[in-house]
CSV table of C-alpha atoms in Angstrom, one decimal:
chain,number,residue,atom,x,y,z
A,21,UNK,CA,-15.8,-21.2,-18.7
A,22,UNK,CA,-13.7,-18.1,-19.3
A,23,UNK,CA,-13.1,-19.2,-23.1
A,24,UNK,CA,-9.4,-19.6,-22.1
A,25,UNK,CA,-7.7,-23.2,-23.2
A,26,UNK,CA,-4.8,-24.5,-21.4
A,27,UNK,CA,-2.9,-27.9,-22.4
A,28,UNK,CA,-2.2,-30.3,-21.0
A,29,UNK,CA,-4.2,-30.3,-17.5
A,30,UNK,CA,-1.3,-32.0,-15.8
A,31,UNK,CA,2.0,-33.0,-16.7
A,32,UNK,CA,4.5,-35.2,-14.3
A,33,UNK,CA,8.2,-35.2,-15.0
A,34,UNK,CA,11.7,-35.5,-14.2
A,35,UNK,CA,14.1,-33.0,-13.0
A,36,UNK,CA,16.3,-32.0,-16.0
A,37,UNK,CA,13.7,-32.4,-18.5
A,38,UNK,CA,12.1,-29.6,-20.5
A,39,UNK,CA,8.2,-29.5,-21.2
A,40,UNK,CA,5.9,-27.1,-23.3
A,41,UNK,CA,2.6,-25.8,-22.0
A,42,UNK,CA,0.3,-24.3,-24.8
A,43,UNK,CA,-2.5,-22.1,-24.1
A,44,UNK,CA,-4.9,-20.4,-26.6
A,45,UNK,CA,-6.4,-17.0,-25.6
A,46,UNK,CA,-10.6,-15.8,-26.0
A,47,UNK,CA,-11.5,-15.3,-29.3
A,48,UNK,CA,-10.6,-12.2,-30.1
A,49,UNK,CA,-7.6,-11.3,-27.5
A,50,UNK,CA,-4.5,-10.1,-28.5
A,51,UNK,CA,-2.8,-10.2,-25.0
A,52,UNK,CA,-1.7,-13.6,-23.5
A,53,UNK,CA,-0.3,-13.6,-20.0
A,54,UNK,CA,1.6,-16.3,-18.5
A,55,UNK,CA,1.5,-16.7,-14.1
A,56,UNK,CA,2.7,-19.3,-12.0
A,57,UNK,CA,1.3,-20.5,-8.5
A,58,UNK,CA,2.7,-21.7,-5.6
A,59,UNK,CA,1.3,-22.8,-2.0
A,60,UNK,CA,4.3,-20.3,-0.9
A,61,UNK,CA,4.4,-17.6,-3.5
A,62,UNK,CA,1.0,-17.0,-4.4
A,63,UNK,CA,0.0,-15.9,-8.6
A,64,UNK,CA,3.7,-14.3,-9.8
A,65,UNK,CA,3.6,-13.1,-13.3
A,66,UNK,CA,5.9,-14.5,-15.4
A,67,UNK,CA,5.8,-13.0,-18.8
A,68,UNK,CA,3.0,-11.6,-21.3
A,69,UNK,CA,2.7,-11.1,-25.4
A,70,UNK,CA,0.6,-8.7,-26.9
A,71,UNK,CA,-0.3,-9.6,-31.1
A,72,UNK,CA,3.3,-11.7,-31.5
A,73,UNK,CA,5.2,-9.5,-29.0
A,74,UNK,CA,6.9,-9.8,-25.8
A,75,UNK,CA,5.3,-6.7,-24.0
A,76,UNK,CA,6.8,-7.3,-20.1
A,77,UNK,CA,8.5,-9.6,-18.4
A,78,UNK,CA,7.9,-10.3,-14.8
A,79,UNK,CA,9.8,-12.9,-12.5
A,80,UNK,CA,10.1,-15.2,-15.1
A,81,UNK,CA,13.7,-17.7,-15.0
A,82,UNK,CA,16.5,-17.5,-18.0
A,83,UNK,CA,15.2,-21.5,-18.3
A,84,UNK,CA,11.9,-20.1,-19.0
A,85,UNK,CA,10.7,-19.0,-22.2
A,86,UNK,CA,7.5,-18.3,-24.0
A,87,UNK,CA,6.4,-17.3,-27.4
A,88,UNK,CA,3.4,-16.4,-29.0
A,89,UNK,CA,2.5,-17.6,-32.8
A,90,UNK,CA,0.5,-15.8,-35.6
A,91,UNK,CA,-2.5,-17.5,-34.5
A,92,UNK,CA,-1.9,-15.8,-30.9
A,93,UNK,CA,-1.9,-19.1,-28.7
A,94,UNK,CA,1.0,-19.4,-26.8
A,95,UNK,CA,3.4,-21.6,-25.7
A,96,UNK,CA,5.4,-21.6,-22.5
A,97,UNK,CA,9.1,-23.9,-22.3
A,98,UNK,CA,10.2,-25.0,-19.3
A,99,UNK,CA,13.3,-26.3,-19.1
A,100,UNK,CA,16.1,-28.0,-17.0
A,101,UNK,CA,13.5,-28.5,-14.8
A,102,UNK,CA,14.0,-28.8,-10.9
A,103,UNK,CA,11.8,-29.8,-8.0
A,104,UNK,CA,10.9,-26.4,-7.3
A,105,UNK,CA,9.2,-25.4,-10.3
A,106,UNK,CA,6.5,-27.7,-9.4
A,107,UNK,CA,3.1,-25.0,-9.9
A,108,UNK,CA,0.1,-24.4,-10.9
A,109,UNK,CA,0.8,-22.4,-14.5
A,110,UNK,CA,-1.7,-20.1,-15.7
A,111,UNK,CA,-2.3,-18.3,-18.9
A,112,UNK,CA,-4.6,-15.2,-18.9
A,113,UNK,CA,-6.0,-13.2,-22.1
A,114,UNK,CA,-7.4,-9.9,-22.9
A,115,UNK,CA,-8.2,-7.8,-25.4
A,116,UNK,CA,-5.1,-4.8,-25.0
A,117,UNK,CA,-2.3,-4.3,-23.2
A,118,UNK,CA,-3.8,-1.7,-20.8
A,119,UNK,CA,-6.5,-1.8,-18.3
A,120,UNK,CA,-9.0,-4.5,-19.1
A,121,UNK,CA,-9.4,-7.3,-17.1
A,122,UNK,CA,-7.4,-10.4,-17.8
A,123,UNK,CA,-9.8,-14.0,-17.9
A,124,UNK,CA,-7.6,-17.2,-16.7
A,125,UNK,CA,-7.5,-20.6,-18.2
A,126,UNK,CA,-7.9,-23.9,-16.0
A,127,UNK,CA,-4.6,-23.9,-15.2
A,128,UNK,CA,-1.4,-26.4,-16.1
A,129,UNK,CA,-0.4,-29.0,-12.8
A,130,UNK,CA,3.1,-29.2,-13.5
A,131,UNK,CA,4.6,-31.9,-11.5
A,132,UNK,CA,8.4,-32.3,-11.4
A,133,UNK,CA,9.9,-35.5,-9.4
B,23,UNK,CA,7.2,-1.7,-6.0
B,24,UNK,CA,3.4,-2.1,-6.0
B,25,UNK,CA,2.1,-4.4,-3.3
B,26,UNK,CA,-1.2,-6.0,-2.1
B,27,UNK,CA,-2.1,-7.3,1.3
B,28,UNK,CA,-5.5,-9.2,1.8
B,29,UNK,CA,-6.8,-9.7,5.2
B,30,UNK,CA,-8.1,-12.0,7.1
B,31,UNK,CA,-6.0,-15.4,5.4
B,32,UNK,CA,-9.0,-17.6,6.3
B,33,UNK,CA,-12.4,-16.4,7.3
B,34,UNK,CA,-15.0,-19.1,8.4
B,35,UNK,CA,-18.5,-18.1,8.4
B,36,UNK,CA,-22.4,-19.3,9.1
B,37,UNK,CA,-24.6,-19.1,6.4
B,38,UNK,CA,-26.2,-15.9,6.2
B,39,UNK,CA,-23.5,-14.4,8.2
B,40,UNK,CA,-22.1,-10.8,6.3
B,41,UNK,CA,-18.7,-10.2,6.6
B,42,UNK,CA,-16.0,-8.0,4.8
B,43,UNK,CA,-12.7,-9.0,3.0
B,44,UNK,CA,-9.6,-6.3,3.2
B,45,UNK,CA,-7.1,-5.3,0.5
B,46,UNK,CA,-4.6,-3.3,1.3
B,47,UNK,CA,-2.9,-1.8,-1.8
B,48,UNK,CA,0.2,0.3,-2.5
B,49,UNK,CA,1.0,1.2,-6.1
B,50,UNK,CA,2.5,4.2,-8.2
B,51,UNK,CA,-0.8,5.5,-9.9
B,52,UNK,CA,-3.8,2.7,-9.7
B,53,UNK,CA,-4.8,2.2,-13.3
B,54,UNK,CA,-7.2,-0.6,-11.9
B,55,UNK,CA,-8.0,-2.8,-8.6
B,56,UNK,CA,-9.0,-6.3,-9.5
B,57,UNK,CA,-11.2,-9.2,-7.7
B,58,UNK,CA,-11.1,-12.5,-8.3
B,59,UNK,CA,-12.7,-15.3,-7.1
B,60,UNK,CA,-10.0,-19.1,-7.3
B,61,UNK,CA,-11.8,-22.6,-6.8
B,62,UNK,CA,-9.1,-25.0,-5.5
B,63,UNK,CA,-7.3,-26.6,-8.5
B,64,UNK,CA,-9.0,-23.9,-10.8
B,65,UNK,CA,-7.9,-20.7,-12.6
B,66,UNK,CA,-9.1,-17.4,-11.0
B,67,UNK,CA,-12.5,-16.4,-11.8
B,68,UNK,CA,-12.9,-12.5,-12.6
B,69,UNK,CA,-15.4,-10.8,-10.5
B,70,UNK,CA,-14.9,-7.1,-10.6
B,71,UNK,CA,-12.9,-4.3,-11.7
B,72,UNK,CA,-12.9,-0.8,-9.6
B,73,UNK,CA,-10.6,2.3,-11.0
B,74,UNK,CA,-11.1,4.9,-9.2
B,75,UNK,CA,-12.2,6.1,-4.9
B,76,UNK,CA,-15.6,5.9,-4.3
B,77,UNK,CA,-16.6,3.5,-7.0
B,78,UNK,CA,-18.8,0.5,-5.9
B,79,UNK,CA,-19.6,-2.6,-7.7
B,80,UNK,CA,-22.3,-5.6,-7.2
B,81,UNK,CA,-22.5,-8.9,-8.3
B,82,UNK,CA,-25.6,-10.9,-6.3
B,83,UNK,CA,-24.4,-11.5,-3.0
B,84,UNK,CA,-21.1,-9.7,-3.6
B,85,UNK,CA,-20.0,-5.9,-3.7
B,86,UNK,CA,-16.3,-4.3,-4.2
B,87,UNK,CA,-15.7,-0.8,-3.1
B,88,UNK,CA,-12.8,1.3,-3.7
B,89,UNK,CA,-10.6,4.2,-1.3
B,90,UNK,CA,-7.7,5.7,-2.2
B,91,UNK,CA,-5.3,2.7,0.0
B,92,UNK,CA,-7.7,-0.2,0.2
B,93,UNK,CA,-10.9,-2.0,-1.9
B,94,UNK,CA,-13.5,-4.5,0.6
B,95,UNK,CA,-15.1,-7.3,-0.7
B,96,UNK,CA,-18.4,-7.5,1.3
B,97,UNK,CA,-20.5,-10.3,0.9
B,98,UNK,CA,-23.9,-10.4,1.9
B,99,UNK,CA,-25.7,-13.4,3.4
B,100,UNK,CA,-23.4,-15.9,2.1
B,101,UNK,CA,-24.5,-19.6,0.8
B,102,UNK,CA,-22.2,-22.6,1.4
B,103,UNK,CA,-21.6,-21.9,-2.5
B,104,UNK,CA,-19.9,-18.7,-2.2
B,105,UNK,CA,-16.6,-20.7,-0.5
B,106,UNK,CA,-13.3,-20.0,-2.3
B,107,UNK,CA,-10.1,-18.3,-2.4
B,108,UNK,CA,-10.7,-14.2,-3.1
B,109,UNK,CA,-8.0,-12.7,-4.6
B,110,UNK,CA,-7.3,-8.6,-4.8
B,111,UNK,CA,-4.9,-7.8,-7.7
B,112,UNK,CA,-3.7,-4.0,-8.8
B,113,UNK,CA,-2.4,-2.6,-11.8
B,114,UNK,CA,-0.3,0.4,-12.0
B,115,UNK,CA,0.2,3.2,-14.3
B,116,UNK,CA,2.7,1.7,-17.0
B,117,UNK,CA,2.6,-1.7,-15.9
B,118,UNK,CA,1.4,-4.4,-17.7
B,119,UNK,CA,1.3,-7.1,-15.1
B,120,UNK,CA,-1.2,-7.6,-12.0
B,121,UNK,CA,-0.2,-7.7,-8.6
B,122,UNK,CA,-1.9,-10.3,-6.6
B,123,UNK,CA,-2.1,-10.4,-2.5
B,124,UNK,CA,-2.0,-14.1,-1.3
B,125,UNK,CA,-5.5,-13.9,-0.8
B,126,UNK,CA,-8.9,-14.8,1.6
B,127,UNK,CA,-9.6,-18.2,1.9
B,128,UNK,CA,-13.6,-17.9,2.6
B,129,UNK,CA,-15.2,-21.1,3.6
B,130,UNK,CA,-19.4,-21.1,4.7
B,131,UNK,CA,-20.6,-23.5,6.6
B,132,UNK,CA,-24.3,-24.6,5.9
């Protein structure tokens, strides 16, 4: 148990909906990092907060967005959702923004139909 | 851009049989090489961090090493246990964001 919490474990929608994924970071970390996982694209990184911030943004879609609150868990919005944003979605945490190792949550089963 | 490039895709091994995993690395200044180890439907599991050439790392059966282009996984006398995805991930200098290769899926058979 990495001390990483991701909800909900899966979620099964429709195309054109939006959904929220929440994820609450290690006690402790101020750095929450969103990925997403494919059978064809592997772990991309999508976007990442540091303390309330938006610190980089990676290959993450305008219909994407993410924030993270005062309490540092995080939420990701997906929206007008389409067939190929079925993933895995991962949210990682450490303790800066620079070279520490990042510790993964179980991992969101986003299934769009 | 920074890449990564694991090799072999799949390895299949016998208990007890030592192998090596390959990670191929290009990247602008390595602030830190990354291993991983991913259960299917799980999040990846952290296993070591190298920074610099020449530094080694164990964990039990398992021990990362570090040149200047590539990092191995070698893994000792493997148990049936010890199957799963390995994935090599960089860091550059400046970037916040790790770079994963597709990884090695390692399965041992008992």
């Amino acid at each position: 148990d990495s001390g990483v919490t991701q909800t909900p474990k899966h979620l099964i929608t429709a195309t054109g909906q939006r959904v929220t994924l929440r994820c609450s970071p290690r006690s402790g970390d101020l750095s929450v990092y969103w990925y997403q996982q494919s059978l064809d694209q592997g772990l991309q990184f999508l976007i990442q907060y540091y303390n309330g911030e938006e610190r980089a943004k990676g290959n993450i879609l305008e219909r994407f967005s993410a924030q993270q609150f005062p309490d540092l868990h995080s939420e990701l919005n997906l929206s007008s959702l389409e067939l190929g944003d079925s993933a895995l979605y991962f949210c990682a945490s450490s303790p800066r923004t620079t070279t520490y190792e990042q510790y993964f949550g179980p991992g969101t089963r986003l299934t769009v139909t | 851009e920074d890449q990564v490039t694991q090799s072999p895709e799949a390895l299949r091994l016998q208990e007890g049989e030592s192998s090596s995993l390959n990670c191929s690395y290009t990247v602008s200044g390595l602030r830190g090489l990354f291993w991983y180890r991913q259960d299917p439907g799980k999040g990846p599991e952290f296993l070591f961090t190298l920074y610099s050439a020449g530094e080694e790392k164990e964990k039990e059966r398992l021990k990362a090493t570090l040149t200047k282009k590539e990092s191995f996984l070698h893994i000792t006398a493997p148990k049936p246990e010890d199957s799963a995805t390995y994935l090599c991930a960089v860091q550059g200098t400046g970037a916040q964001k790790l770079v994963f290769g597709q990884g090695t899926r390692l399965t041992i058979n008992p």
